Coordinates of C-alpha atoms in Angstrom, one line a residue:
X103 CA 0.0 0.0 0.0
X104 CA 1.3 3.4 -0.9
X105 CA 0.0 6.5 0.8
X106 CA 1.2 9.8 -0.7
X107 CA 1.1 12.7 1.7
X108 CA 0.8 15.7 -0.7
X109 CA 0.3 18.7 1.5
X110 CA -1.5 20.3 4.4
X111 CA -3.2 23.7 4.5
X112 CA -4.3 26.1 7.2
X113 CA -2.6 24.2 10.1
X114 CA -2.9 25.5 13.6
X115 CA 0.1 27.6 14.8
X116 CA 1.8 25.7 17.6
X117 CA 4.9 27.8 18.1
X118 CA 5.2 31.2 19.7
X119 CA 6.4 32.5 16.4
X120 CA 2.9 32.0 15.0
X121 CA 4.0 29.1 12.8
X122 CA 4.6 25.4 13.2
X123 CA 7.2 22.8 12.1
X124 CA 4.9 20.1 10.9
X125 CA 5.5 16.5 9.9
X126 CA 3.0 13.7 9.3
X127 CA 3.2 10.5 11.3
X128 CA 1.3 7.5 9.8
X129 CA 0.6 4.4 11.8
X130 CA -0.5 1.1 10.4
X131 CA -3.1 -0.2 12.9
X132 CA -4.7 -3.6 13.5
X133 CA -7.1 -4.4 16.3
X134 CA -6.1 -1.1 18.1
X135 CA -2.4 -2.0 18.0
X136 CA 0.2 -0.1 16.0
X137 CA 2.0 -2.5 13.7
X138 CA 4.3 -0.1 11.9
X139 CA 4.8 3.7 11.7
X140 CA 6.4 6.0 9.2
X141 CA 7.0 9.8 9.1
X142 CA 7.4 12.5 6.5
X143 CA 10.2 15.0 6.7
X144 CA 9.8 18.1 8.9
X145 CA 8.8 21.3 7.1
X146 CA 10.0 24.3 9.1
X147 CA 8.1 27.5 9.9
X148 CA 5.0 26.9 7.8
X149 CA 1.2 26.4 8.2
X150 CA 0.9 25.1 4.6
X151 CA 3.6 22.5 4.1
X152 CA 4.1 20.6 0.8
X153 CA 5.4 17.1 1.2
X154 CA 4.7 15.0 -2.0
X155 CA 6.2 12.0 0.0
X156 CA 5.2 8.4 -0.5
X157 CA 4.8 6.2 2.6
X158 CA 4.8 2.5 1.8
X159 CA 3.4 -0.3 3.9
X160 CA 3.8 -3.9 2.7
X161 CA 0.3 -5.5 3.3
X162 CA -0.8 -8.8 1.8
X163 CA -4.0 -8.3 -0.2
X164 CA -5.9 -10.8 2.0
X165 CA -5.1 -8.7 5.1
X166 CA -6.0 -5.2 3.8
X167 CA -9.5 -5.4 5.3
X168 CA -8.0 -6.0 8.8
X169 CA -5.9 -2.8 8.9
X170 CA -6.4 0.9 9.0
X171 CA -4.2 4.0 9.0
X172 CA -4.0 6.4 11.9
X173 CA -2.6 9.7 10.7
X174 CA -1.3 12.5 12.9
X175 CA 0.1 15.9 11.9
X176 CA 2.7 16.8 14.5
X177 CA 4.6 19.9 15.4
X178 CA 8.2 19.2 15.8
X179 CA 9.8 21.0 18.8
X180 CA 13.6 21.1 18.5
X181 CA 15.6 20.6 21.7
X182 CA 16.2 24.0 23.3
X183 CA 20.0 24.0 23.8
X184 CA 21.5 26.8 25.8
X185 CA 25.2 27.4 26.4
X186 CA 25.9 28.5 29.9
X187 CA 29.2 30.1 30.5
X188 CA 31.0 30.6 33.8
X189 CA 32.3 34.2 34.2
X190 CA 35.7 33.3 35.6
X191 CA 37.9 36.2 34.5
X192 CA 41.1 37.4 36.2
X193 CA 40.6 40.8 37.9
X194 CA 44.1 42.2 37.8
X195 CA 46.5 40.4 40.1
X196 CA 44.2 39.9 43.0
X197 CA 41.8 37.0 42.4
X198 CA 39.4 35.3 40.2
X199 CA 35.7 35.8 40.4
X200 CA 33.2 33.2 39.5
X201 CA 29.4 33.2 39.8
X202 CA 27.7 30.3 41.4
X203 CA 24.6 29.2 39.5
X204 CA 24.7 25.5 39.9
X205 CA 25.1 24.9 36.2
X206 CA 28.8 25.8 35.9
X207 CA 31.5 23.5 37.3
X208 CA 34.9 25.0 37.9
X209 CA 34.6 27.7 35.3
X210 CA 34.1 25.3 32.4
X211 CA 31.7 25.7 29.6
X212 CA 28.6 23.7 30.3
X213 CA 25.9 22.7 27.8
X214 CA 22.4 22.1 29.1
X215 CA 19.6 20.9 26.9
X216 CA 15.9 20.7 27.6
X217 CA 14.2 18.4 25.1
X218 CA 10.9 19.7 23.9
X219 CA 8.1 17.4 23.1
X220 CA 6.3 17.1 19.8
X221 CA 2.7 18.2 19.9
X222 CA -0.3 16.8 17.9
X223 CA -1.8 19.4 15.6
X224 CA -4.6 17.2 14.4
X225 CA -5.5 13.6 13.5
X226 CA -7.6 11.5 11.1
X227 CA -8.2 7.9 10.4
X228 CA -8.6 6.0 7.2
X229 CA -9.9 2.4 7.0
X230 CA -12.9 0.2 7.4
X231 CA -13.1 1.1 11.1
X232 CA -13.0 4.8 10.3
X233 CA -16.1 7.0 9.9
X234 CA -17.3 9.2 7.1
X235 CA -14.7 10.2 4.6
X236 CA -12.0 8.0 6.1
X237 CA -14.1 4.9 5.5
X238 CA -15.3 6.1 2.0
X239 CA -11.7 6.8 0.9
X240 CA -10.7 3.3 2.0
X241 CA -13.6 1.6 0.2
X242 CA -12.8 3.6 -3.0
X243 CA -9.2 2.5 -2.7
X244 CA -10.3 -1.1 -2.4
X245 CA -12.7 -0.8 -5.4
X246 CA -10.0 0.7 -7.7
X247 CA -6.8 -1.0 -6.6
X248 CA -4.5 0.4 -9.3
X249 CA -5.9 3.9 -9.4
X250 CA -4.6 6.7 -7.2
X251 CA -7.5 8.0 -5.0
X252 CA -7.0 11.5 -3.7
X253 CA -9.1 13.2 -1.0
X254 CA -8.7 16.1 1.5
X255 CA -9.2 14.8 5.0
X256 CA -10.3 17.1 7.9
X257 CA -8.0 17.0 10.9
X258 CA -9.6 16.9 14.3
X259 CA -7.7 18.1 17.4
X260 CA -6.6 15.2 19.6
X261 CA -8.7 16.4 22.5
X262 CA -12.4 15.9 22.5
X263 CA -13.1 19.4 23.7
X264 CA -13.0 22.3 21.2
X265 CA -12.4 20.1 18.2
X266 CA -11.2 22.2 15.3
X267 CA -11.3 21.1 11.7
X268 CA -8.2 21.5 9.6
X269 CA -7.4 19.9 6.2
X270 CA -4.7 18.0 4.5
X271 CA -4.8 15.4 1.7
X272 CA -4.2 11.7 2.3
X273 CA -4.3 10.0 -1.1
X274 CA -3.6 6.4 -0.9
X275 CA -3.3 3.7 -3.5
X276 CA -3.3 0.0 -3.0
X277 CA -0.6 -1.7 -5.0
X278 CA -1.1 -5.4 -4.7

């Protein structure tokens, strides 16, 4: 099965800059368990990324009705690395002065990193267990196994409250 992630549009801004660093994570699901996952590249500082990337899952034709695709558009948060310097400078001939901040050790350059976490912008599902367009897209793909089937899919926020609809295309083609 080949799923081509073409592009997203009007994504929610997740960074303080008013932008996002989106990528798409696709999980092959069976009975609520993730069998495999694939990711697109990260597109930096955009709310309308263009991917045109193929994601391939090897699924035997007899098992295609037992799986589904869980798709999440994620915002990549880079590790926030800060360089912390000790101010240990000679003051004439008298002495050295060092500040004590707990992050410096003996006047050496210390590197501290705080790893950010990637946030979900929105999700959608495609498969027989999906609802609405996700199910329709899957059925159309099964009906025309050699034809690329392209649809825009609305994204729903991961939380049940305040669900916001966003859009991106998830065309997929079964290649058996």
